[in-house]
């Protein structure tokens, strides 16, 4: 990914970002420097917190990257998948009901969510919910569209 621009966020923008992450995920990022990175060839914008790509904007909404979610361990908007789904989710596949073991009740359709594996709680992907959290566990159907996953360009970006 070719960097188009890079600049430090003003303190009011940092406050807005921190407030949004606290409200949506119950996480409080802490850092000394916040830099916004824009790219030439993609719509992604990434916020580097202390030089780590921890937040990205998905459709103008700030949300932790896989690396950021693993650093902050969110307890809201969390979808947990079983071991059988791990390789698919890690490769960028959308999430299907049969692979889900749990989902938090605070999830509504179109919410951004983090997708974690059940044995160690490691976040594998970020996606957009298609249904309420209470309707995610079941026998069939796609319930989360994958937006960002372990090993993709955003995950590999090092700042």
Tab-separated table of N, CA and C in Angstrom:
chain	number	residue	atom	x	y	z
A	1	UNK	N	0.853	-1.174	0.000
A	1	UNK	CA	0.000	0.000	0.000
A	1	UNK	C	0.899	1.236	0.000
A	2	UNK	N	0.649	2.100	-0.946
A	2	UNK	CA	1.436	3.323	-1.104
A	2	UNK	C	0.845	4.437	-0.249
A	3	UNK	N	1.650	5.009	0.647
A	3	UNK	CA	1.182	6.084	1.523
A	3	UNK	C	1.022	7.362	0.716
A	4	UNK	N	-0.165	7.976	0.824
A	4	UNK	CA	-0.457	9.237	0.149
A	4	UNK	C	-0.129	10.417	1.058
A	5	UNK	N	-0.560	10.340	2.304
A	5	UNK	CA	-0.255	11.410	3.254
A	5	UNK	C	-0.219	10.855	4.662
A	6	UNK	N	0.414	11.632	5.524
A	6	UNK	CA	0.582	11.216	6.913
A	6	UNK	C	0.682	12.480	7.754
A	7	UNK	N	-0.177	12.580	8.775
A	7	UNK	CA	-0.094	13.754	9.646
A	7	UNK	C	-0.599	13.434	11.052
A	8	UNK	N	-0.112	14.189	12.014
A	8	UNK	CA	-0.538	13.999	13.405
A	8	UNK	C	-1.960	14.500	13.572
A	9	UNK	N	-2.738	13.802	14.397
A	9	UNK	CA	-4.107	14.230	14.690
A	9	UNK	C	-4.082	15.325	15.749
A	10	UNK	N	-4.997	16.285	15.598
A	10	UNK	CA	-5.157	17.330	16.605
A	10	UNK	C	-5.782	16.712	17.849
A	11	UNK	N	-5.646	17.386	18.964
A	11	UNK	CA	-6.136	16.835	20.232
A	11	UNK	C	-7.647	16.609	20.214
A	12	UNK	N	-8.417	17.467	19.522
A	12	UNK	CA	-9.867	17.247	19.465
A	12	UNK	C	-10.206	16.000	18.651
A	13	UNK	N	-9.439	15.726	17.605
A	13	UNK	CA	-9.660	14.519	16.802
A	13	UNK	C	-9.286	13.268	17.605
A	14	UNK	N	-8.231	13.364	18.407
A	14	UNK	CA	-7.834	12.247	19.273
A	14	UNK	C	-8.945	11.973	20.277
A	15	UNK	N	-9.508	13.026	20.859
A	15	UNK	CA	-10.604	12.868	21.837
A	15	UNK	C	-11.819	12.206	21.206
A	16	UNK	N	-12.191	12.631	19.992
A	16	UNK	CA	-13.323	12.029	19.277
A	16	UNK	C	-13.078	10.544	19.027
A	17	UNK	N	-11.876	10.219	18.599
A	17	UNK	CA	-11.502	8.836	18.324
A	17	UNK	C	-11.592	7.993	19.597
A	18	UNK	N	-11.019	8.485	20.680
A	18	UNK	CA	-11.043	7.746	21.943
A	18	UNK	C	-12.470	7.559	22.457
A	19	UNK	N	-13.310	8.585	22.321
A	19	UNK	CA	-14.702	8.500	22.758
A	19	UNK	C	-15.459	7.449	21.944
A	20	UNK	N	-15.264	7.448	20.619
A	20	UNK	CA	-15.950	6.483	19.750
A	20	UNK	C	-15.556	5.049	20.098
A	21	UNK	N	-14.279	4.804	20.352
A	21	UNK	CA	-13.825	3.455	20.678
A	21	UNK	C	-14.327	3.014	22.052
A	22	UNK	N	-14.406	3.940	22.981
A	22	UNK	CA	-14.933	3.617	24.310
A	22	UNK	C	-16.415	3.262	24.220
A	23	UNK	N	-17.186	4.038	23.455
A	23	UNK	CA	-18.625	3.791	23.326
A	23	UNK	C	-18.918	2.483	22.602
A	24	UNK	N	-18.220	2.248	21.496
A	24	UNK	CA	-18.514	1.074	20.658
A	24	UNK	C	-17.958	-0.225	21.224
A	25	UNK	N	-16.771	-0.174	21.812
A	25	UNK	CA	-16.095	-1.416	22.196
A	25	UNK	C	-15.709	-1.511	23.662
A	26	UNK	N	-15.823	-0.417	24.383
A	26	UNK	CA	-15.398	-0.441	25.770
A	26	UNK	C	-13.893	-0.462	25.921
A	27	UNK	N	-13.167	0.045	24.921
A	27	UNK	CA	-11.701	0.096	24.997
A	27	UNK	C	-11.232	1.543	25.033
A	28	UNK	N	-10.118	1.763	25.700
A	28	UNK	CA	-9.543	3.101	25.820
A	28	UNK	C	-8.105	3.079	25.330
A	29	UNK	N	-7.900	3.474	24.069
A	29	UNK	CA	-6.524	3.499	23.574
A	29	UNK	C	-5.723	4.567	24.307
A	30	UNK	N	-4.480	4.290	24.518
A	30	UNK	CA	-3.600	5.256	25.154
A	30	UNK	C	-2.315	5.309	24.354
A	31	UNK	N	-1.918	6.519	24.014
A	31	UNK	CA	-0.675	6.665	23.283
A	31	UNK	C	-0.179	8.089	23.372
A	32	UNK	N	1.084	8.272	23.033
A	32	UNK	CA	1.675	9.604	23.032
A	32	UNK	C	1.500	10.279	21.683
A	33	UNK	N	1.506	9.480	20.596
A	33	UNK	CA	1.354	10.064	19.268
A	33	UNK	C	0.241	9.354	18.505
A	34	UNK	N	-0.555	10.138	17.798
A	34	UNK	CA	-1.641	9.640	16.951
A	34	UNK	C	-1.428	10.236	15.569
A	35	UNK	N	-1.152	9.384	14.582
A	35	UNK	CA	-0.936	9.849	13.218
A	35	UNK	C	-1.954	9.219	12.282
A	36	UNK	N	-2.537	10.018	11.405
A	36	UNK	CA	-3.459	9.518	10.393
A	36	UNK	C	-2.687	9.271	9.109
A	37	UNK	N	-2.830	8.057	8.557
A	37	UNK	CA	-2.167	7.695	7.306
A	37	UNK	C	-3.236	7.433	6.254
A	38	UNK	N	-3.101	8.103	5.091
A	38	UNK	CA	-3.993	7.861	3.952
A	38	UNK	C	-3.179	7.179	2.860
A	39	UNK	N	-3.841	6.344	2.072
A	39	UNK	CA	-3.158	5.559	1.050
A	39	UNK	C	-3.616	5.951	-0.351
A	40	UNK	N	-2.741	5.717	-1.320
A	40	UNK	CA	-3.027	6.021	-2.728
A	40	UNK	C	-4.089	5.084	-3.304
A	41	UNK	N	-3.954	3.794	-3.048
A	41	UNK	CA	-4.688	2.770	-3.788
A	41	UNK	C	-5.831	2.114	-3.018
A	42	UNK	N	-6.243	2.691	-1.901
A	42	UNK	CA	-7.326	2.099	-1.123
A	42	UNK	C	-8.062	3.191	-0.354
A	43	UNK	N	-9.282	2.907	0.050
A	43	UNK	CA	-10.070	3.865	0.825
A	43	UNK	C	-9.733	3.840	2.308
A	44	UNK	N	-8.916	2.871	2.733
A	44	UNK	CA	-8.571	2.773	4.146
A	44	UNK	C	-7.800	3.997	4.609
A	45	UNK	N	-8.132	4.437	5.798
A	45	UNK	CA	-7.309	5.398	6.515
A	45	UNK	C	-6.961	4.717	7.823
A	46	UNK	N	-5.716	4.839	8.239
A	46	UNK	CA	-5.240	4.153	9.430
A	46	UNK	C	-4.716	5.169	10.426
A	47	UNK	N	-4.995	4.931	11.703
A	47	UNK	CA	-4.422	5.753	12.761
A	47	UNK	C	-3.320	4.938	13.426
A	48	UNK	N	-2.122	5.489	13.384
A	48	UNK	CA	-0.996	4.882	14.079
A	48	UNK	C	-0.970	5.464	15.486
A	49	UNK	N	-1.047	4.596	16.468
A	49	UNK	CA	-0.920	5.032	17.854
A	49	UNK	C	0.456	4.567	18.311
A	50	UNK	N	1.320	5.530	18.600
A	50	UNK	CA	2.723	5.229	18.923
A	50	UNK	C	3.340	4.331	17.850
A	51	UNK	N	3.094	4.706	16.588
A	51	UNK	CA	3.650	4.039	15.399
A	51	UNK	C	3.096	2.649	15.115
A	52	UNK	N	2.044	2.226	15.812
A	52	UNK	CA	1.408	0.938	15.554
A	52	UNK	C	0.043	1.162	14.896
A	53	UNK	N	-0.264	0.444	13.797
A	53	UNK	CA	-1.560	0.611	13.113
A	53	UNK	C	-2.700	-0.008	13.917
A	54	UNK	N	-3.257	0.759	14.855
A	54	UNK	CA	-4.230	0.195	15.789
A	54	UNK	C	-5.682	0.530	15.483
A	55	UNK	N	-5.920	1.539	14.657
A	55	UNK	CA	-7.290	1.926	14.324
A	55	UNK	C	-7.365	2.190	12.830
A	56	UNK	N	-8.477	1.797	12.231
A	56	UNK	CA	-8.724	2.104	10.821
A	56	UNK	C	-10.122	2.693	10.704
A	57	UNK	N	-10.354	3.411	9.634
A	57	UNK	CA	-11.693	3.939	9.366
A	57	UNK	C	-12.341	3.048	8.319
A	58	UNK	N	-13.471	2.459	8.694
A	58	UNK	CA	-14.265	1.640	7.788
A	58	UNK	C	-15.533	2.423	7.508
A	59	UNK	N	-15.725	2.870	6.274
A	59	UNK	CA	-16.875	3.715	5.924
A	59	UNK	C	-16.983	4.899	6.889
A	60	UNK	N	-15.876	5.575	7.107
A	60	UNK	CA	-15.813	6.789	7.944
A	60	UNK	C	-15.940	6.525	9.441
A	61	UNK	N	-16.053	5.253	9.850
A	61	UNK	CA	-16.217	4.933	11.265
A	61	UNK	C	-14.913	4.367	11.827
A	62	UNK	N	-14.373	4.972	12.907
A	62	UNK	CA	-13.140	4.443	13.476
A	62	UNK	C	-13.407	3.132	14.201
A	63	UNK	N	-12.496	2.180	14.010
A	63	UNK	CA	-12.644	0.873	14.642
A	63	UNK	C	-11.255	0.251	14.723
A	64	UNK	N	-10.980	-0.515	15.773
A	64	UNK	CA	-9.649	-1.118	15.879
A	64	UNK	C	-9.341	-2.053	14.706
A	65	UNK	N	-8.091	-2.059	14.314
A	65	UNK	CA	-7.602	-3.062	13.379
A	65	UNK	C	-7.483	-4.375	14.154
A	66	UNK	N	-7.138	-5.449	13.473
A	66	UNK	CA	-6.920	-6.718	14.177
A	66	UNK	C	-5.834	-6.536	15.235
A	67	UNK	N	-4.761	-5.847	14.865
A	67	UNK	CA	-3.676	-5.600	15.834
A	67	UNK	C	-4.174	-4.759	17.010
A	68	UNK	N	-4.951	-3.728	16.726
A	68	UNK	CA	-5.484	-2.880	17.787
A	68	UNK	C	-6.427	-3.628	18.703
A	69	UNK	N	-7.289	-4.447	18.118
A	69	UNK	CA	-8.242	-5.220	18.926
A	69	UNK	C	-7.508	-6.211	19.822
A	70	UNK	N	-6.443	-6.804	19.318
A	70	UNK	CA	-5.675	-7.724	20.152
A	70	UNK	C	-4.928	-6.990	21.261
A	71	UNK	N	-4.563	-5.742	21.022
A	71	UNK	CA	-3.876	-4.952	22.055
A	71	UNK	C	-4.838	-4.511	23.158
A	72	UNK	N	-6.111	-4.239	22.788
A	72	UNK	CA	-7.056	-3.669	23.754
A	72	UNK	C	-8.113	-4.636	24.267
A	73	UNK	N	-8.243	-5.802	23.675
A	73	UNK	CA	-9.177	-6.841	24.112
A	73	UNK	C	-10.591	-6.315	24.384
A	74	UNK	N	-11.308	-5.942	23.327
A	74	UNK	CA	-12.667	-5.413	23.513
A	74	UNK	C	-13.623	-6.446	24.102
A	75	UNK	N	-14.614	-5.943	24.854
A	75	UNK	CA	-15.621	-6.848	25.408
A	75	UNK	C	-17.020	-6.525	24.886
A	76	UNK	N	-17.084	-5.620	23.922
A	76	UNK	CA	-18.348	-5.308	23.247
A	76	UNK	C	-18.175	-5.608	21.762
A	77	UNK	N	-19.329	-5.806	21.083
A	77	UNK	CA	-19.323	-6.085	19.638
A	77	UNK	C	-18.341	-7.206	19.296
A	78	UNK	N	-18.429	-8.272	20.056
A	78	UNK	CA	-17.497	-9.381	19.933
A	78	UNK	C	-18.215	-10.639	19.447
A	79	UNK	N	-17.689	-11.220	18.376
A	79	UNK	CA	-18.201	-12.474	17.822
A	79	UNK	C	-17.101	-13.515	18.022
A	80	UNK	N	-17.449	-14.666	18.621
A	80	UNK	CA	-16.472	-15.718	18.888
A	80	UNK	C	-16.757	-16.902	17.981
A	81	UNK	N	-15.684	-17.414	17.337
A	81	UNK	CA	-15.836	-18.551	16.425
A	81	UNK	C	-15.086	-19.764	16.955
A	82	UNK	N	-15.535	-20.951	16.529
A	82	UNK	CA	-14.895	-22.192	16.967
A	82	UNK	C	-13.644	-22.480	16.137
A	83	UNK	N	-12.899	-23.508	16.556
A	83	UNK	CA	-11.639	-23.857	15.906
A	83	UNK	C	-11.815	-24.180	14.421
A	84	UNK	N	-12.949	-24.754	14.054
A	84	UNK	CA	-13.195	-25.098	12.661
A	84	UNK	C	-13.323	-23.895	11.736
A	85	UNK	N	-13.661	-22.743	12.290
A	85	UNK	CA	-13.832	-21.529	11.483
A	85	UNK	C	-12.559	-20.696	11.386
A	86	UNK	N	-11.585	-20.976	12.224
A	86	UNK	CA	-10.390	-20.133	12.318
A	86	UNK	C	-9.673	-19.952	10.978
A	87	UNK	N	-9.392	-21.044	10.273
A	87	UNK	CA	-8.637	-20.921	9.019
A	87	UNK	C	-9.420	-20.133	7.970
A	88	UNK	N	-10.734	-20.295	7.934
A	88	UNK	CA	-11.549	-19.576	6.961
A	88	UNK	C	-11.583	-18.075	7.270
A	89	UNK	N	-11.840	-17.749	8.533
A	89	UNK	CA	-11.907	-16.350	8.948
A	89	UNK	C	-10.548	-15.680	8.755
A	90	UNK	N	-9.472	-16.398	9.076
A	90	UNK	CA	-8.119	-15.858	8.924
A	90	UNK	C	-7.761	-15.608	7.464
A	91	UNK	N	-8.426	-16.288	6.558
A	91	UNK	CA	-8.192	-16.090	5.122
A	91	UNK	C	-9.141	-15.047	4.517
A	92	UNK	N	-9.985	-14.437	5.355
A	92	UNK	CA	-10.854	-13.378	4.865
A	92	UNK	C	-12.260	-13.801	4.509
A	93	UNK	N	-12.622	-15.032	4.839
A	93	UNK	CA	-13.982	-15.493	4.532
A	93	UNK	C	-15.000	-14.778	5.418
A	94	UNK	N	-16.196	-14.600	4.885
A	94	UNK	CA	-17.291	-14.076	5.691
A	94	UNK	C	-17.635	-15.122	6.749
A	95	UNK	N	-18.265	-14.690	7.835
A	95	UNK	CA	-18.533	-15.593	8.951
A	95	UNK	C	-19.945	-16.165	8.839
A	96	UNK	N	-20.013	-17.489	8.951
A	96	UNK	CA	-21.281	-18.206	8.850
A	96	UNK	C	-21.747	-18.627	10.243
A	97	UNK	N	-23.057	-18.737	10.413
A	97	UNK	CA	-23.623	-19.115	11.720
A	97	UNK	C	-23.031	-20.381	12.330
A	98	UNK	N	-22.854	-21.475	11.563
A	98	UNK	CA	-22.390	-22.710	12.198
A	98	UNK	C	-21.036	-22.568	12.916
A	99	UNK	N	-20.198	-21.621	12.506
A	99	UNK	CA	-18.889	-21.464	13.130
A	99	UNK	C	-18.899	-20.595	14.372
A	100	UNK	N	-20.004	-19.950	14.664
A	100	UNK	CA	-20.073	-19.014	15.783
A	100	UNK	C	-20.495	-19.737	17.063
A	101	UNK	N	-19.729	-19.507	18.130
A	101	UNK	CA	-20.065	-20.101	19.422
A	101	UNK	C	-20.735	-19.088	20.347
A	102	UNK	N	-20.472	-17.784	20.116
A	102	UNK	CA	-21.072	-16.740	20.957
A	102	UNK	C	-20.972	-15.393	20.255
A	103	UNK	N	-21.874	-14.494	20.628
A	103	UNK	CA	-21.836	-13.109	20.140
A	103	UNK	C	-22.462	-12.235	21.222
A	104	UNK	N	-21.897	-11.059	21.420
A	104	UNK	CA	-22.434	-10.175	22.454
A	104	UNK	C	-23.779	-9.604	22.005
A	105	UNK	N	-24.647	-9.340	22.984
A	105	UNK	CA	-26.004	-8.868	22.703
A	105	UNK	C	-26.070	-7.418	22.219
A	106	UNK	N	-24.956	-6.696	22.285
A	106	UNK	CA	-24.962	-5.287	21.879
A	106	UNK	C	-24.786	-5.095	20.370
A	107	UNK	N	-24.740	-6.182	19.606
A	107	UNK	CA	-24.529	-6.106	18.161
A	107	UNK	C	-25.859	-5.916	17.442
A	108	UNK	N	-25.883	-4.925	16.542
A	108	UNK	CA	-27.035	-4.671	15.671
A	108	UNK	C	-26.590	-4.822	14.225
A	109	UNK	N	-27.536	-5.031	13.298
A	109	UNK	CA	-27.159	-5.110	11.887
A	109	UNK	C	-26.392	-3.846	11.470
A	110	UNK	N	-25.372	-4.034	10.651
A	110	UNK	CA	-24.493	-2.990	10.122
A	110	UNK	C	-23.441	-2.499	11.112
A	111	UNK	N	-23.416	-3.024	12.343
A	111	UNK	CA	-22.359	-2.668	13.285
A	111	UNK	C	-21.040	-3.300	12.846
A	112	UNK	N	-19.953	-2.588	13.096
A	112	UNK	CA	-18.635	-3.185	12.965
A	112	UNK	C	-18.428	-4.093	14.173
A	113	UNK	N	-17.817	-5.265	13.946
A	113	UNK	CA	-17.584	-6.229	15.020
A	113	UNK	C	-16.170	-6.789	14.930
A	114	UNK	N	-15.678	-7.283	16.066
A	114	UNK	CA	-14.415	-8.025	16.068
A	114	UNK	C	-14.741	-9.513	16.144
A	115	UNK	N	-13.951	-10.309	15.437
A	115	UNK	CA	-14.170	-11.749	15.381
A	115	UNK	C	-12.952	-12.420	16.010
A	116	UNK	N	-13.188	-13.157	17.090
A	116	UNK	CA	-12.101	-13.793	17.839
A	116	UNK	C	-12.298	-15.300	17.877
A	117	UNK	N	-11.193	-16.017	18.078
A	117	UNK	CA	-11.289	-17.473	18.213
A	117	UNK	C	-11.506	-17.822	19.679
A	118	UNK	N	-12.226	-18.935	19.907
A	118	UNK	CA	-12.683	-19.230	21.261
A	118	UNK	C	-11.618	-19.733	22.226
A	119	UNK	N	-10.580	-20.416	21.750
A	119	UNK	CA	-9.652	-21.033	22.699
A	119	UNK	C	-8.721	-20.038	23.401
A	120	UNK	N	-8.225	-19.023	22.686
A	120	UNK	CA	-7.318	-18.054	23.298
A	120	UNK	C	-7.851	-16.628	23.261
A	121	UNK	N	-8.968	-16.411	22.578
A	121	UNK	CA	-9.555	-15.080	22.501
A	121	UNK	C	-8.844	-14.127	21.556
A	122	UNK	N	-7.958	-14.639	20.713
A	122	UNK	CA	-7.232	-13.780	19.775
A	122	UNK	C	-8.168	-13.317	18.659
A	123	UNK	N	-8.083	-12.036	18.338
A	123	UNK	CA	-8.905	-11.478	17.266
A	123	UNK	C	-8.297	-11.867	15.923
A	124	UNK	N	-9.160	-12.355	15.035
A	124	UNK	CA	-8.742	-12.811	13.717
A	124	UNK	C	-9.157	-11.859	12.610
A	125	UNK	N	-10.254	-11.114	12.850
A	125	UNK	CA	-10.806	-10.295	11.778
A	125	UNK	C	-11.716	-9.209	12.334
A	126	UNK	N	-12.024	-8.269	11.449
A	126	UNK	CA	-13.016	-7.222	11.703
A	126	UNK	C	-14.047	-7.364	10.597
A	127	UNK	N	-15.311	-7.256	10.960
A	127	UNK	CA	-16.354	-7.402	9.955
A	127	UNK	C	-17.546	-6.523	10.241
A	128	UNK	N	-18.541	-6.612	9.356
A	128	UNK	CA	-19.784	-5.861	9.522
A	128	UNK	C	-20.919	-6.857	9.708
A	129	UNK	N	-21.644	-6.696	10.834
A	129	UNK	CA	-22.734	-7.618	11.167
A	129	UNK	C	-23.897	-7.480	10.191
A	130	UNK	N	-24.514	-8.605	9.883
A	130	UNK	CA	-25.729	-8.616	9.066
A	130	UNK	C	-26.978	-8.758	9.919
A	131	UNK	N	-26.817	-9.271	11.144
A	131	UNK	CA	-27.947	-9.540	12.038
A	131	UNK	C	-27.594	-9.105	13.460
A	132	UNK	N	-28.582	-9.127	14.340
A	132	UNK	CA	-28.347	-8.847	15.755
A	132	UNK	C	-27.459	-9.932	16.365
A	133	UNK	N	-26.724	-9.561	17.422
A	133	UNK	CA	-25.877	-10.517	18.117
A	133	UNK	C	-26.646	-11.731	18.609
A	134	UNK	N	-27.862	-11.504	19.089
A	134	UNK	CA	-28.687	-12.598	19.612
A	134	UNK	C	-29.084	-13.601	18.524
A	135	UNK	N	-29.010	-13.191	17.249
A	135	UNK	CA	-29.395	-14.062	16.134
A	135	UNK	C	-28.205	-14.676	15.405
A	136	UNK	N	-27.004	-14.536	15.944
A	136	UNK	CA	-25.818	-15.004	15.222
A	136	UNK	C	-25.555	-16.494	15.347
A	137	UNK	N	-25.848	-17.082	16.488
A	137	UNK	CA	-25.585	-18.513	16.657
A	137	UNK	C	-26.727	-19.290	16.010
A	138	UNK	N	-26.375	-20.286	15.209
A	138	UNK	CA	-27.420	-21.064	14.539
A	138	UNK	C	-26.842	-22.062	13.570
A	139	UNK	N	-27.691	-22.572	12.690
A	139	UNK	CA	-27.295	-23.663	11.809
A	139	UNK	C	-26.873	-23.254	10.409
A	140	UNK	N	-27.364	-22.122	9.907
A	140	UNK	CA	-26.998	-21.772	8.531
A	140	UNK	C	-27.094	-20.273	8.298
A	141	UNK	N	-26.373	-19.830	7.286
A	141	UNK	CA	-26.454	-18.441	6.866
A	141	UNK	C	-25.210	-17.635	7.191
A	142	UNK	N	-24.959	-16.645	6.326
A	142	UNK	CA	-23.851	-15.723	6.512
A	142	UNK	C	-24.333	-14.601	7.424
A	143	UNK	N	-23.570	-14.296	8.487
A	143	UNK	CA	-24.016	-13.291	9.449
A	143	UNK	C	-23.040	-12.129	9.640
A	144	UNK	N	-21.786	-12.283	9.178
A	144	UNK	CA	-20.815	-11.194	9.264
A	144	UNK	C	-20.027	-11.127	7.960
A	145	UNK	N	-19.970	-9.946	7.362
A	145	UNK	CA	-19.151	-9.719	6.168
A	145	UNK	C	-17.757	-9.315	6.615
A	146	UNK	N	-16.738	-10.017	6.148
A	146	UNK	CA	-15.358	-9.738	6.530
A	146	UNK	C	-14.852	-8.469	5.834
A	147	UNK	N	-14.195	-7.590	6.598
A	147	UNK	CA	-13.635	-6.355	6.052
A	147	UNK	C	-12.114	-6.314	6.150
A	148	UNK	N	-11.560	-6.954	7.168
A	148	UNK	CA	-10.121	-6.901	7.434
A	148	UNK	C	-9.763	-8.132	8.259
A	149	UNK	N	-8.651	-8.782	7.916
A	149	UNK	CA	-8.294	-10.024	8.604
A	149	UNK	C	-6.789	-10.174	8.738
A	150	UNK	N	-6.397	-11.105	9.593
A	150	UNK	CA	-4.996	-11.443	9.779
A	150	UNK	C	-4.372	-11.718	8.420
A	151	UNK	N	-3.219	-11.094	8.165
A	151	UNK	CA	-2.484	-11.375	6.933
A	151	UNK	C	-2.854	-10.524	5.733
A	152	UNK	N	-3.906	-9.707	5.807
A	152	UNK	CA	-4.236	-8.865	4.653
A	152	UNK	C	-3.300	-7.650	4.603
A	153	UNK	N	-3.465	-6.777	3.593
A	153	UNK	CA	-2.573	-5.624	3.422
A	153	UNK	C	-2.584	-4.698	4.627
A	154	UNK	N	-3.750	-4.472	5.190
A	154	UNK	CA	-3.858	-3.599	6.356
A	154	UNK	C	-3.127	-4.225	7.549
A	155	UNK	N	-3.282	-5.526	7.726
A	155	UNK	CA	-2.613	-6.218	8.834
A	155	UNK	C	-1.083	-6.141	8.665
A	156	UNK	N	-0.633	-6.270	7.427
A	156	UNK	CA	0.813	-6.285	7.149
A	156	UNK	C	1.431	-4.893	7.162
A	157	UNK	N	0.628	-3.843	7.086
A	157	UNK	CA	1.149	-2.474	7.077
A	157	UNK	C	1.854	-2.193	8.403
A	158	UNK	N	3.058	-1.671	8.321
A	158	UNK	CA	3.849	-1.458	9.534
A	158	UNK	C	4.084	0.008	9.871
A	159	UNK	N	3.522	0.908	9.095
A	159	UNK	CA	3.689	2.322	9.419
A	159	UNK	C	4.941	2.867	8.836
